[in-house]
Amino acid sequence: MDLLRFSTAGSVDDGKSTLIGRLLFDSKGVFDDQLQAVARSTVNRSAGPIDLSLLTDGLRAEREQGITIDVAYRYFHTPSRKFIIADTPGHEQYTRNMATGASTADLAIVLVDARYGVLTQSRRHTFIAALLGIRHLVVAVNKMDLVDWRQARFEQIVSDYLAFSDQLGLEAPTFIPLSALLGDNVVEPSAHMPWYRGPLLLHHLETVEVTGFEASAPLRFPVQLVIRPDLDFRGFAGQLAAGQVQVGDEVVCLPAGTRSKVARIATYDGDLQAAAAPASVTVLLEDEIDVSRGDMLVHPEQLPMIVRELDAKLVWMDGQPLDLARPYLVRHTSRSVRGRVAKLAHRIDVNTLEHIATDTLNLNEIAQVRLNLAQPLYVDAYADCRATGSFVLIDPLTNATVAAGMVDRHQSPQPHVHTDFRRLDRAGRAALHGHRALAIALEGPPELSARVAAELEIRLLQRGIQALRVDAAFAHPLTVATAAPLGEVAASLIERLIEAGHVVISDLPRLAEAGRLTPADLVRVSMSEGGSADLHIDAGELSAAAVVTRVLTWLSDAGLFAGSAMLGRGAGI
Amino acid sequence: MQVSAVQRQHIPVAALSHLQALEAESIHIMREVAASFERSALLFSGGKDSIVMLRLAEKAFRPGKFPFPLVHIDTEHNFAEVIDFRDRRAAELGEKLIVRSVEDSLRQGRIVERAGQDNSRNRMQITTLLDTIAEHRFQAVFGGARRDEEKARAKERIFSFRDPHGTWDPKNQRPELWNLYNGRIHDGEHIRVFPISNWTELDIWHYIDQEKLEIPNIYYAHRRPVVVRSGMLVPVSHLLQPAPGEVVEERTVRFRTVGDMTCTACIASEAADAKAIIDETAVARVTERGATRVDDQVSEASMEDRKRQGYF
């Protein structure tokens, strides 16, 4: 048995709730006590002996107003499939709820009232379904009983609808004439419409092909968290967003660009040789490379787009309009970066598809925008991969989710960002990381130096700098393997890490004297008296944290991370 | 998306079954919480839904420890079998269990017991739960609620925001799209997280069967003295004595939920294992809550009222 998620959109009077009630009722998805509750309901409606719509109208406020005000999820199953329905309102002010319901759906049912034909709201529902990337659209032409079951009326609606939907580049919708109230063509064929030879609604839902799409796409594995119970196990836990991963695969970790091979795919039920989206697994790599939440493992020959400037469509979902001057949090897979809407190209009228010039964006409006991101995101076009093509904007002050975004296939050229790791030189990495590579050598009392090094690494990482501390423990495996002196090994490691674009922090003694690093790549910070250094700090009674603040301020003032948006903004380091 | 000329050789991987897809979604949700919050907790009552949650947590975090303690808000109206099971399961897993009691809240005068036959402790749990959240400064609390249980739950987000009073505002929920959950909160606020929102009662039983999960034995058919009250089989215990005119009879029954002894009814059943229950559930004509929760029938909106106040 597999799973189909579908959404329904329709207006108050289209009979949407009745249709869902009918699906639940006829597939035996309604329990007796639910029917009794409906029968007990004090709301007086005139839809006949039993009003199936009351099965789905959940909250009291809705029962009072007679409209569905939010997304409600319903469940039923048949012998072949389990279904999750996202039941969304069609009323004008609730576009955001329709988008929410459609975001996880494989299929959408758009309801059209046979008496009124293709109305503005039918077009709006279709547009939002297309925008949210729904591949299978069912147009349920409801209330056929009220137009005397006439074939001509149905065909007119099909023709009107296609005239609109063809503009959206949608795959051919499935049109079904039915009566949700009486049950015709929902589960059982209609005795009233012998002229209709297409599928019945439930049968169509049971048989439409929906699986396998994510699994055949390029690998996208956003790391959710690192599981490291002991030194023998360091696993990267996450849910495959797309594609398939196998033991032995070479993978690239974004954004660092470091490579390794998949050593194990661990699950509670034992290791796997391969796993495909949407499985949740834990990946272990052959090498000890730096991987953390927000990183993404991909195959080297199938990289996503790496963007700092992001072209996308936005659905605004908050009562407060978009503020072009403010930064928002961009939440994409397991990664959050700051960003602002740098360009508002135009608004798209959901009813006419017209492009309208605008300087802001209000609740339920949809627009073409360009975001400027403080850190890169690794994205695919929403049309190719929902999981890596979608994002939400969060207001960092109110914490409200204010917008949903869909990544465009065509991205404008990226300023200074290399997207090809096969030919990524040092300058390219600097552009990608948003800062230059650097070695910071700390000299001073060993205990203080160690504390400062550890703190500095964290503070830099928190600000999006690719920082790494190289100490004796880090270099130890190589000193054992090569039998070379620690200083020699560390200098060599640092040299390589700088080539890879990192900011390396080291409190190893006499590093500067090793002479392997070019002075331009080296900042010497001294916490003791005398000697030569780029920066002298009289540590005295200062705490390690205070020393670190001095170092960060000096680095920032020296313009060493000028390319870094986080530091460049003067983010209070 | 850039597609290379090199075709990768794929080992065939079977598409996920509906149960595997639900499991993968739930694991993703749990890991999001672990990665996003410093202090979270998992509500574990010893009931079947929370037993499934523990297995999902094992799948999400092993070989590591759970990044959160288990918490039980004890009404002290629980079935002894369930409490024994709760303690044993937590010990087997080697995870920390925090128990806070409604009795303590009563003694402290934080809540007052209502008199009467439908004297349920469900409402009283709210205060104890919110006090426990405040005590430990939990930012996220996992609950095992499912959207198929009740109409108000059907509309609740997976990451469900609670203000500093623990209140849920159904008209002002954060939009929740794709699998992008917004867990950002200010001090004093928290998020209730429902990883098995999309599971049905039948899914739970299939999972218990598939995973061979042990559950308290009162979920399976057993002999028990009951009275028939409002058409339901109500278990007789030291907390619930027959009212005048009610006749105590011994019947073969099982529980579909194992909450407060004073307001949890059982159903006539011969089902002695998960498979037999699946067969029964597949043809059941009454929802789980409708069959067994005396308090939900008081008014059509009673669950919605409790949820607004901070109930799970």
Tab-separated table of C-alpha atoms in Angstrom, chain A residues 64-479:
chain	number	residue	atom	x	y	z
A	64	GLU	CA	-20.775	29.323	13.049
A	65	GLN	CA	-19.635	31.120	9.911
A	66	GLY	CA	-20.308	28.207	7.602
A	67	ILE	CA	-16.879	28.417	5.947
A	68	THR	CA	-13.662	26.450	6.280
A	69	ILE	CA	-11.060	28.853	7.608
A	70	ASP	CA	-7.887	26.827	7.679
A	71	VAL	CA	-6.176	23.783	6.312
A	72	ALA	CA	-7.676	20.608	7.748
A	73	TYR	CA	-6.173	17.193	7.182
A	74	ARG	CA	-8.338	14.127	6.573
A	75	TYR	CA	-7.413	10.496	6.276
A	76	PHE	CA	-8.953	7.511	4.608
A	77	HIS	CA	-7.763	4.420	2.877
A	78	THR	CA	-8.926	1.874	0.381
A	79	PRO	CA	-7.369	-1.554	-0.090
A	80	SER	CA	-4.798	-0.088	-2.496
A	81	ARG	CA	-3.861	3.286	-1.028
A	82	LYS	CA	-3.771	5.488	2.005
A	83	PHE	CA	-4.910	9.052	1.342
A	84	ILE	CA	-4.106	12.280	3.139
A	85	ILE	CA	-6.385	15.134	2.157
A	86	ALA	CA	-5.351	18.712	2.774
A	87	ASP	CA	-8.710	20.413	2.783
A	88	THR	CA	-8.227	24.103	2.075
A	89	PRO	CA	-10.635	26.992	1.864
A	90	GLY	CA	-11.345	28.765	-1.361
A	91	HIS	CA	-12.353	32.091	0.063
A	92	GLU	CA	-10.405	35.014	-1.330
A	93	GLN	CA	-8.461	36.039	1.784
A	94	TYR	CA	-7.114	32.552	2.355
A	95	THR	CA	-4.756	32.046	-0.588
A	96	ARG	CA	-2.052	31.293	1.936
A	97	ASN	CA	-3.937	28.273	3.193
A	98	MET	CA	-4.396	26.924	-0.304
A	99	ALA	CA	-0.687	27.243	-0.912
A	100	THR	CA	-0.030	25.488	2.391
A	101	GLY	CA	-2.289	22.577	1.514
A	102	ALA	CA	-0.889	22.288	-1.990
A	103	SER	CA	2.745	22.358	-0.831
A	104	THR	CA	2.751	18.712	0.216
A	105	ALA	CA	0.195	17.423	-2.286
A	106	ASP	CA	0.870	15.213	-5.303
A	107	LEU	CA	-2.534	15.913	-6.758
A	108	ALA	CA	-5.116	18.665	-6.475
A	109	ILE	CA	-8.840	18.568	-6.976
A	110	VAL	CA	-10.241	21.867	-8.218
A	111	LEU	CA	-13.987	22.141	-7.847
A	112	VAL	CA	-16.118	23.883	-10.402
A	113	ASP	CA	-19.826	24.458	-9.872
A	114	ALA	CA	-21.529	23.220	-13.063
A	115	ARG	CA	-24.089	26.013	-12.832
A	116	TYR	CA	-21.557	28.830	-12.837
A	117	GLY	CA	-18.711	27.335	-14.849
A	118	VAL	CA	-15.116	28.532	-14.717
A	119	LEU	CA	-15.095	31.480	-12.339
A	120	THR	CA	-12.315	33.710	-11.181
A	121	GLN	CA	-11.787	31.486	-8.188
A	122	SER	CA	-11.389	28.366	-10.352
A	123	ARG	CA	-8.614	30.151	-12.216
A	124	ARG	CA	-7.021	31.219	-8.957
A	125	HIS	CA	-7.074	27.687	-7.588
A	126	THR	CA	-5.556	26.372	-10.781
A	127	PHE	CA	-2.830	28.996	-10.784
A	128	ILE	CA	-1.862	28.266	-7.191
A	129	ALA	CA	-1.831	24.522	-7.871
A	130	ALA	CA	0.486	25.153	-10.834
A	131	LEU	CA	2.659	27.525	-8.791
A	132	LEU	CA	3.025	24.930	-6.035
A	133	GLY	CA	4.138	22.363	-8.575
A	134	ILE	CA	1.241	19.956	-8.481
A	135	ARG	CA	1.597	17.551	-11.383
A	136	HIS	CA	-1.806	15.958	-11.344
A	137	LEU	CA	-4.851	18.134	-11.505
A	138	VAL	CA	-8.418	16.865	-11.312
A	139	VAL	CA	-11.182	19.250	-12.272
A	140	ALA	CA	-14.325	18.038	-10.519
A	141	VAL	CA	-17.319	19.579	-12.259
A	142	ASN	CA	-19.757	19.346	-9.379
A	143	LYS	CA	-23.519	19.759	-9.037
A	144	MET	CA	-24.206	18.145	-12.408
A	145	ASP	CA	-27.634	17.281	-10.959
A	146	LEU	CA	-28.476	20.980	-11.012
A	147	VAL	CA	-27.780	21.291	-14.768
A	148	ASP	CA	-29.858	18.226	-15.642
A	149	TRP	CA	-26.742	16.089	-16.154
A	150	ARG	CA	-26.192	17.777	-19.526
A	151	GLN	CA	-23.128	16.700	-21.513
A	152	ALA	CA	-23.025	19.994	-23.428
A	153	ARG	CA	-22.684	21.954	-20.186
A	154	PHE	CA	-19.804	19.742	-19.058
A	155	GLU	CA	-18.018	20.084	-22.400
A	156	GLN	CA	-18.410	23.836	-22.362
A	157	ILE	CA	-16.740	23.975	-18.943
A	158	VAL	CA	-13.902	21.708	-20.138
A	159	SER	CA	-13.279	23.953	-23.089
A	160	ASP	CA	-13.392	27.167	-21.009
A	161	TYR	CA	-11.054	25.664	-18.468
A	162	LEU	CA	-8.486	24.489	-21.004
A	163	ALA	CA	-8.382	27.946	-22.543
A	164	PHE	CA	-7.054	29.154	-19.221
A	165	SER	CA	-4.949	26.239	-18.002
A	166	ASP	CA	-3.008	25.951	-21.273
A	167	GLN	CA	-1.402	29.301	-20.442
A	168	LEU	CA	0.068	27.772	-17.289
A	169	GLY	CA	1.893	24.932	-18.981
A	170	LEU	CA	0.062	22.371	-16.892
A	171	GLU	CA	-0.162	18.751	-17.905
A	172	ALA	CA	-3.619	17.872	-19.158
A	173	PRO	CA	-6.045	17.891	-16.240
A	174	THR	CA	-8.541	15.083	-15.686
A	175	PHE	CA	-12.128	16.345	-15.926
A	176	ILE	CA	-14.863	14.443	-14.065
A	177	PRO	CA	-18.552	15.411	-14.053
A	178	LEU	CA	-20.114	14.490	-10.733
A	179	SER	CA	-22.581	15.154	-7.979
A	180	ALA	CA	-20.996	15.050	-4.548
A	181	LEU	CA	-24.387	15.371	-2.917
A	182	LEU	CA	-25.857	12.344	-4.670
A	183	GLY	CA	-22.623	10.424	-5.160
A	184	ASP	CA	-22.622	10.211	-8.970
A	185	ASN	CA	-19.145	9.394	-10.393
A	186	VAL	CA	-17.445	9.722	-7.016
A	187	VAL	CA	-17.155	6.060	-6.096
A	188	GLU	CA	-19.948	4.558	-8.179
A	189	PRO	CA	-20.672	5.300	-11.846
A	190	SER	CA	-23.526	7.661	-12.542
A	191	ALA	CA	-26.777	6.307	-13.928
A	192	HIS	CA	-27.612	9.877	-14.983
A	193	MET	CA	-24.571	10.487	-17.200
A	194	PRO	CA	-24.177	7.478	-19.482
A	195	TRP	CA	-22.347	9.760	-21.920
A	196	TYR	CA	-19.342	10.012	-19.581
A	197	ARG	CA	-16.754	7.274	-20.121
A	198	GLY	CA	-13.827	8.670	-18.105
A	199	PRO	CA	-12.548	7.559	-14.720
A	200	LEU	CA	-14.521	7.718	-11.492
A	201	LEU	CA	-12.993	10.068	-8.954
A	202	LEU	CA	-11.987	7.498	-6.340
A	203	HIS	CA	-10.662	5.068	-8.925
A	204	HIS	CA	-8.552	7.837	-10.426
A	205	LEU	CA	-7.156	8.714	-6.980
A	206	GLU	CA	-6.339	5.058	-6.387
A	207	THR	CA	-4.482	4.548	-9.648
A	208	VAL	CA	-2.757	7.808	-10.576
A	209	GLU	CA	1.015	7.271	-10.728
A	210	VAL	CA	2.836	9.433	-8.198
A	211	THR	CA	5.887	7.645	-6.820
A	212	GLY	CA	9.462	7.448	-8.039
A	213	PHE	CA	9.939	11.069	-8.990
A	214	GLU	CA	12.082	12.200	-6.081
A	215	ALA	CA	14.046	8.964	-6.050
A	216	SER	CA	15.278	9.295	-9.642
A	217	ALA	CA	16.489	12.884	-9.283
A	218	PRO	CA	20.092	13.886	-8.421
A	219	LEU	CA	21.098	13.214	-4.811
A	220	ARG	CA	20.219	15.918	-2.303
A	221	PHE	CA	20.912	15.048	1.332
A	222	PRO	CA	20.509	18.001	3.690
A	223	VAL	CA	22.193	17.218	7.003
A	224	GLN	CA	19.823	17.727	9.925
A	225	LEU	CA	22.115	16.851	12.776
A	226	VAL	CA	25.314	15.033	13.611
A	227	ILE	CA	24.965	11.883	15.699
A	228	ARG	CA	28.170	11.232	17.566
A	229	PRO	CA	27.655	9.041	20.613
A	230	ASP	CA	31.326	7.998	20.799
A	231	LEU	CA	34.566	8.276	18.866
A	232	ASP	CA	33.700	5.289	16.673
A	233	PHE	CA	30.473	6.694	15.271
A	234	ARG	CA	30.057	10.040	13.555
A	235	GLY	CA	26.912	9.959	11.471
A	236	PHE	CA	25.108	12.656	9.514
A	237	ALA	CA	21.386	12.265	10.020
A	238	GLY	CA	18.836	13.516	7.559
A	239	GLN	CA	16.008	12.741	5.192
A	240	LEU	CA	16.914	12.288	1.549
A	241	ALA	CA	15.295	15.250	-0.184
A	242	ALA	CA	15.883	13.765	-3.614
A	243	GLY	CA	17.776	11.025	-5.369
A	244	GLN	CA	19.584	7.997	-4.147
A	245	VAL	CA	22.777	7.392	-2.190
A	246	GLN	CA	24.873	4.220	-2.167
A	247	VAL	CA	27.733	2.924	-0.093
A	248	GLY	CA	30.972	3.823	-1.891
A	249	ASP	CA	29.524	6.910	-3.622
A	250	GLU	CA	31.824	9.878	-3.810
A	251	VAL	CA	30.024	12.859	-2.282
A	252	VAL	CA	30.721	16.572	-2.012
A	253	CYS	CA	29.771	18.415	1.147
A	254	LEU	CA	28.351	21.864	0.421
A	255	PRO	CA	29.287	24.599	1.045
A	256	ALA	CA	32.836	23.551	1.982
A	257	GLY	CA	33.317	21.605	-1.229
A	258	THR	CA	35.159	18.874	0.656
A	259	ARG	CA	34.862	15.363	-0.705
A	260	SER	CA	34.607	11.935	0.802
A	261	LYS	CA	33.037	8.571	0.156
A	262	VAL	CA	29.998	7.054	1.767
A	263	ALA	CA	31.225	4.424	4.224
A	264	ARG	CA	27.892	3.352	5.688
A	265	ILE	CA	24.206	4.112	5.467
A	266	ALA	CA	23.018	3.384	8.986
A	267	THR	CA	19.470	2.907	10.204
A	268	TYR	CA	18.022	1.531	13.435
A	269	ASP	CA	17.035	-1.562	11.456
A	270	GLY	CA	20.552	-2.190	10.184
A	271	ASP	CA	22.857	-0.810	7.512
A	272	LEU	CA	21.654	-0.317	3.940
A	273	GLN	CA	23.603	-0.594	0.683
A	274	ALA	CA	21.475	2.145	-0.865
A	275	ALA	CA	18.692	4.487	0.152
A	276	ALA	CA	16.378	6.713	-1.857
A	277	ALA	CA	14.218	9.744	-1.127
A	278	PRO	CA	12.251	10.233	1.050
A	279	ALA	CA	13.972	7.829	3.472
A	280	SER	CA	15.400	9.119	6.761
A	281	VAL	CA	18.880	7.657	7.274
A	282	THR	CA	22.263	8.351	8.872
A	283	VAL	CA	25.247	8.601	6.513
A	284	LEU	CA	28.805	7.886	7.665
A	285	LEU	CA	31.739	9.037	5.560
A	286	GLU	CA	35.166	7.494	5.094
A	287	ASP	CA	37.013	10.696	5.993
A	288	GLU	CA	36.821	12.983	8.981
A	289	ILE	CA	35.550	16.014	7.115
A	290	ASP	CA	33.708	18.923	8.634
A	291	VAL	CA	29.990	18.368	8.144
A	292	SER	CA	27.246	19.952	10.217
A	293	ARG	CA	23.579	20.908	10.177
A	294	GLY	CA	22.730	22.996	7.151
A	295	ASP	CA	25.315	21.302	4.951
A	296	MET	CA	24.221	19.201	1.998
A	297	LEU	CA	25.763	16.047	0.566
A	298	VAL	CA	25.489	15.711	-3.217
A	299	HIS	CA	27.176	13.789	-6.001
A	300	PRO	CA	30.093	15.749	-7.522
A	301	GLU	CA	28.783	15.535	-11.092
A	302	GLN	CA	25.266	16.621	-10.155
A	303	LEU	CA	25.681	19.830	-8.223
A	304	PRO	CA	22.758	22.066	-7.373
A	305	MET	CA	22.821	25.774	-8.186
A	306	ILE	CA	24.823	27.645	-5.576
A	307	VAL	CA	23.340	31.079	-5.191
A	308	ARG	CA	23.808	34.271	-3.233
A	309	GLU	CA	21.288	36.062	-5.420
A	310	LEU	CA	18.104	34.042	-5.705
A	311	ASP	CA	15.354	34.520	-8.291
A	312	ALA	CA	12.076	33.137	-7.008
A	313	LYS	CA	8.337	33.542	-6.697
A	314	LEU	CA	6.987	34.563	-3.314
A	315	VAL	CA	3.552	34.072	-1.807
A	316	TRP	CA	3.157	36.636	0.959
A	317	MET	CA	1.393	35.143	3.975
A	318	ASP	CA	1.532	37.744	6.691
A	319	GLY	CA	-0.681	40.647	7.655
A	320	GLN	CA	2.392	42.896	7.773
A	321	PRO	CA	3.435	43.728	4.207
A	322	LEU	CA	6.898	42.998	2.852
A	323	ASP	CA	9.514	45.509	3.993
A	324	LEU	CA	12.259	45.848	1.406
A	325	ALA	CA	14.563	47.473	3.934
A	326	ARG	CA	14.486	44.616	6.418
A	327	PRO	CA	16.369	41.343	6.544
A	328	TYR	CA	14.368	38.137	6.886
A	329	LEU	CA	15.457	34.636	7.714
A	330	VAL	CA	15.421	32.375	4.688
A	331	ARG	CA	14.669	28.828	5.759
A	332	HIS	CA	15.728	26.303	3.092
A	333	THR	CA	16.071	22.541	3.813
A	334	SER	CA	17.930	22.352	7.130
A	335	ARG	CA	19.653	25.674	6.546
A	336	SER	CA	18.742	29.191	7.643
A	337	VAL	CA	20.432	32.264	6.227
A	338	ARG	CA	19.654	35.931	6.386
A	339	GLY	CA	18.446	37.643	3.284
A	340	ARG	CA	16.500	40.578	2.017
A	341	VAL	CA	14.294	41.113	-0.966
A	342	ALA	CA	16.610	43.127	-3.174
A	343	LYS	CA	14.277	43.406	-6.113
A	344	LEU	CA	10.522	43.220	-6.483
A	345	ALA	CA	10.116	42.642	-10.219
A	346	HIS	CA	6.341	42.530	-10.362
A	347	ARG	CA	3.248	41.180	-8.706
A	348	ILE	CA	1.255	38.455	-10.461
A	349	ASP	CA	-2.502	38.809	-10.421
A	350	VAL	CA	-3.811	35.356	-9.526
A	351	ASN	CA	-7.018	35.915	-11.419
A	352	THR	CA	-5.715	37.283	-14.711
A	353	LEU	CA	-2.017	36.236	-14.574
A	354	GLU	CA	-1.192	39.874	-15.364
A	355	HIS	CA	2.152	41.264	-14.216
A	356	ILE	CA	1.670	44.394	-12.168
A	357	ALA	CA	4.387	46.781	-11.032
A	358	THR	CA	4.465	47.148	-7.268
A	359	ASP	CA	6.652	48.422	-4.465
A	360	THR	CA	5.348	46.158	-1.736
A	361	LEU	CA	3.645	42.863	-1.182
A	362	ASN	CA	0.520	42.257	0.909
A	363	LEU	CA	-1.167	39.211	2.389
A	364	ASN	CA	-2.086	36.656	-0.276
A	365	GLU	CA	-0.173	38.429	-3.039
A	366	ILE	CA	2.271	36.628	-5.290
A	367	ALA	CA	5.356	38.226	-6.797
A	368	GLN	CA	8.506	37.664	-8.787
A	369	VAL	CA	11.460	38.659	-6.627
A	370	ARG	CA	15.182	38.518	-6.239
A	371	LEU	CA	16.630	37.803	-2.812
A	372	ASN	CA	20.070	38.816	-1.696
A	373	LEU	CA	21.437	36.203	0.703
A	374	ALA	CA	24.088	36.637	3.378
A	375	GLN	CA	25.267	33.062	2.854
A	376	PRO	CA	24.928	30.829	-0.170
A	377	LEU	CA	22.099	28.374	-0.589
A	378	TYR	CA	22.276	25.238	-2.740
A	379	VAL	CA	19.065	25.089	-4.659
A	380	ASP	CA	17.302	23.433	-7.552
A	381	ALA	CA	14.445	24.790	-9.574
A	382	TYR	CA	11.204	24.153	-7.713
A	383	ALA	CA	9.825	22.528	-10.823
A	384	ASP	CA	12.649	19.967	-10.706
A	385	CYS	CA	12.833	19.319	-6.983
A	386	ARG	CA	10.332	20.578	-4.469
A	387	ALA	CA	12.449	19.868	-1.408
A	388	THR	CA	15.453	21.900	-2.567
A	389	GLY	CA	13.463	24.432	-4.581
A	390	SER	CA	11.282	25.618	-1.724
A	391	PHE	CA	11.889	27.999	1.153
A	392	VAL	CA	10.017	30.116	3.649
A	393	LEU	CA	10.748	33.576	4.977
A	394	ILE	CA	10.572	34.161	8.709
A	395	ASP	CA	10.397	37.572	10.358
A	396	PRO	CA	13.296	37.507	12.847
A	397	LEU	CA	11.507	39.899	15.212
A	398	THR	CA	8.016	38.407	15.384
A	399	ASN	CA	9.102	34.881	14.384
A	400	ALA	CA	6.101	34.723	12.053
A	401	THR	CA	6.336	32.728	8.845
A	402	VAL	CA	5.697	35.551	6.409
A	403	ALA	CA	6.195	34.070	2.951
A	404	ALA	CA	6.648	30.905	0.950
A	405	GLY	CA	9.085	30.843	-1.952
A	406	MET	CA	9.616	28.766	-5.077
A	407	VAL	CA	13.002	28.855	-6.818
A	408	ASP	CA	13.046	29.708	-10.539
A	409	ARG	CA	14.792	27.516	-13.066
A	410	HIS	CA	16.522	30.486	-14.655
A	411	GLN	CA	18.804	32.226	-12.206
A	412	SER	CA	20.539	35.458	-13.070
A	413	PRO	CA	24.345	35.306	-13.220
A	414	GLN	CA	25.807	35.112	-9.739
A	415	PRO	CA	28.170	37.853	-8.666
A	416	HIS	CA	31.569	36.344	-7.867
A	417	VAL	CA	30.276	32.874	-7.081
A	418	HIS	CA	31.823	29.838	-8.653
A	419	THR	CA	29.446	26.982	-9.148
A	420	ASP	CA	31.841	24.412	-10.504
A	421	PHE	CA	33.839	22.593	-7.856
A	422	ARG	CA	35.814	20.698	-10.457
A	423	ARG	CA	37.616	23.906	-11.338
A	424	LEU	CA	37.389	25.752	-8.103
A	425	ASP	CA	40.549	27.660	-7.325
A	426	ARG	CA	41.356	29.632	-4.233
A	427	ALA	CA	39.713	32.816	-5.480
A	428	GLY	CA	36.584	30.891	-6.361
A	429	ARG	CA	36.420	29.420	-2.899
A	430	ALA	CA	36.892	32.835	-1.353
A	431	ALA	CA	33.956	34.139	-3.378
A	432	LEU	CA	31.863	31.138	-2.460
A	433	HIS	CA	32.618	31.392	1.246
A	434	GLY	CA	32.228	35.126	1.241
A	435	HIS	CA	35.616	35.677	2.849
A	436	ARG	CA	39.292	35.140	2.148
A	437	ALA	CA	41.446	32.331	3.519
A	438	LEU	CA	43.743	33.116	6.424
A	439	ALA	CA	45.907	31.561	9.107
A	440	ILE	CA	45.651	33.072	12.576
A	441	ALA	CA	48.606	32.122	14.753
A	442	LEU	CA	48.059	32.651	18.473
A	443	GLU	CA	51.143	33.114	20.597
A	444	GLY	CA	51.116	33.407	24.363
A	445	PRO	CA	50.619	31.405	27.532
A	446	PRO	CA	49.544	27.922	26.332
A	447	GLU	CA	46.414	27.662	28.454
A	448	LEU	CA	45.102	31.069	27.414
A	449	SER	CA	46.039	30.475	23.771
A	450	ALA	CA	44.095	27.212	23.763
A	451	ARG	CA	40.995	28.852	25.237
A	452	VAL	CA	41.182	31.758	22.813
A	453	ALA	CA	41.647	29.399	19.857
A	454	ALA	CA	38.606	27.331	20.803
A	455	GLU	CA	36.439	30.389	21.397
A	456	LEU	CA	37.610	32.130	18.237
A	457	GLU	CA	36.749	29.099	16.134
A	458	ILE	CA	33.190	29.047	17.444
A	459	ARG	CA	32.676	32.800	17.133
A	460	LEU	CA	33.872	32.758	13.532
A	461	LEU	CA	31.714	29.739	12.663
A	462	GLN	CA	28.693	31.438	14.165
A	463	ARG	CA	29.277	34.254	11.755
A	464	GLY	CA	29.410	32.014	8.738
A	465	ILE	CA	33.207	31.961	8.420
A	466	GLN	CA	34.715	28.640	7.412
A	467	ALA	CA	36.900	28.486	10.494
A	468	LEU	CA	38.907	25.521	11.672
A	469	ARG	CA	41.249	25.123	14.628
A	470	VAL	CA	44.388	23.128	14.001
A	471	ASP	CA	45.940	21.933	17.240
A	472	ALA	CA	48.046	18.967	18.272
A	473	ALA	CA	45.025	16.666	18.472
A	474	PHE	CA	43.929	17.600	14.954
A	475	ALA	CA	47.366	16.937	13.517
A	476	HIS	CA	48.024	13.847	15.598
A	477	PRO	CA	46.911	11.119	13.150
A	478	LEU	CA	49.211	12.528	10.502
A	479	THR	CA	52.192	12.861	12.802
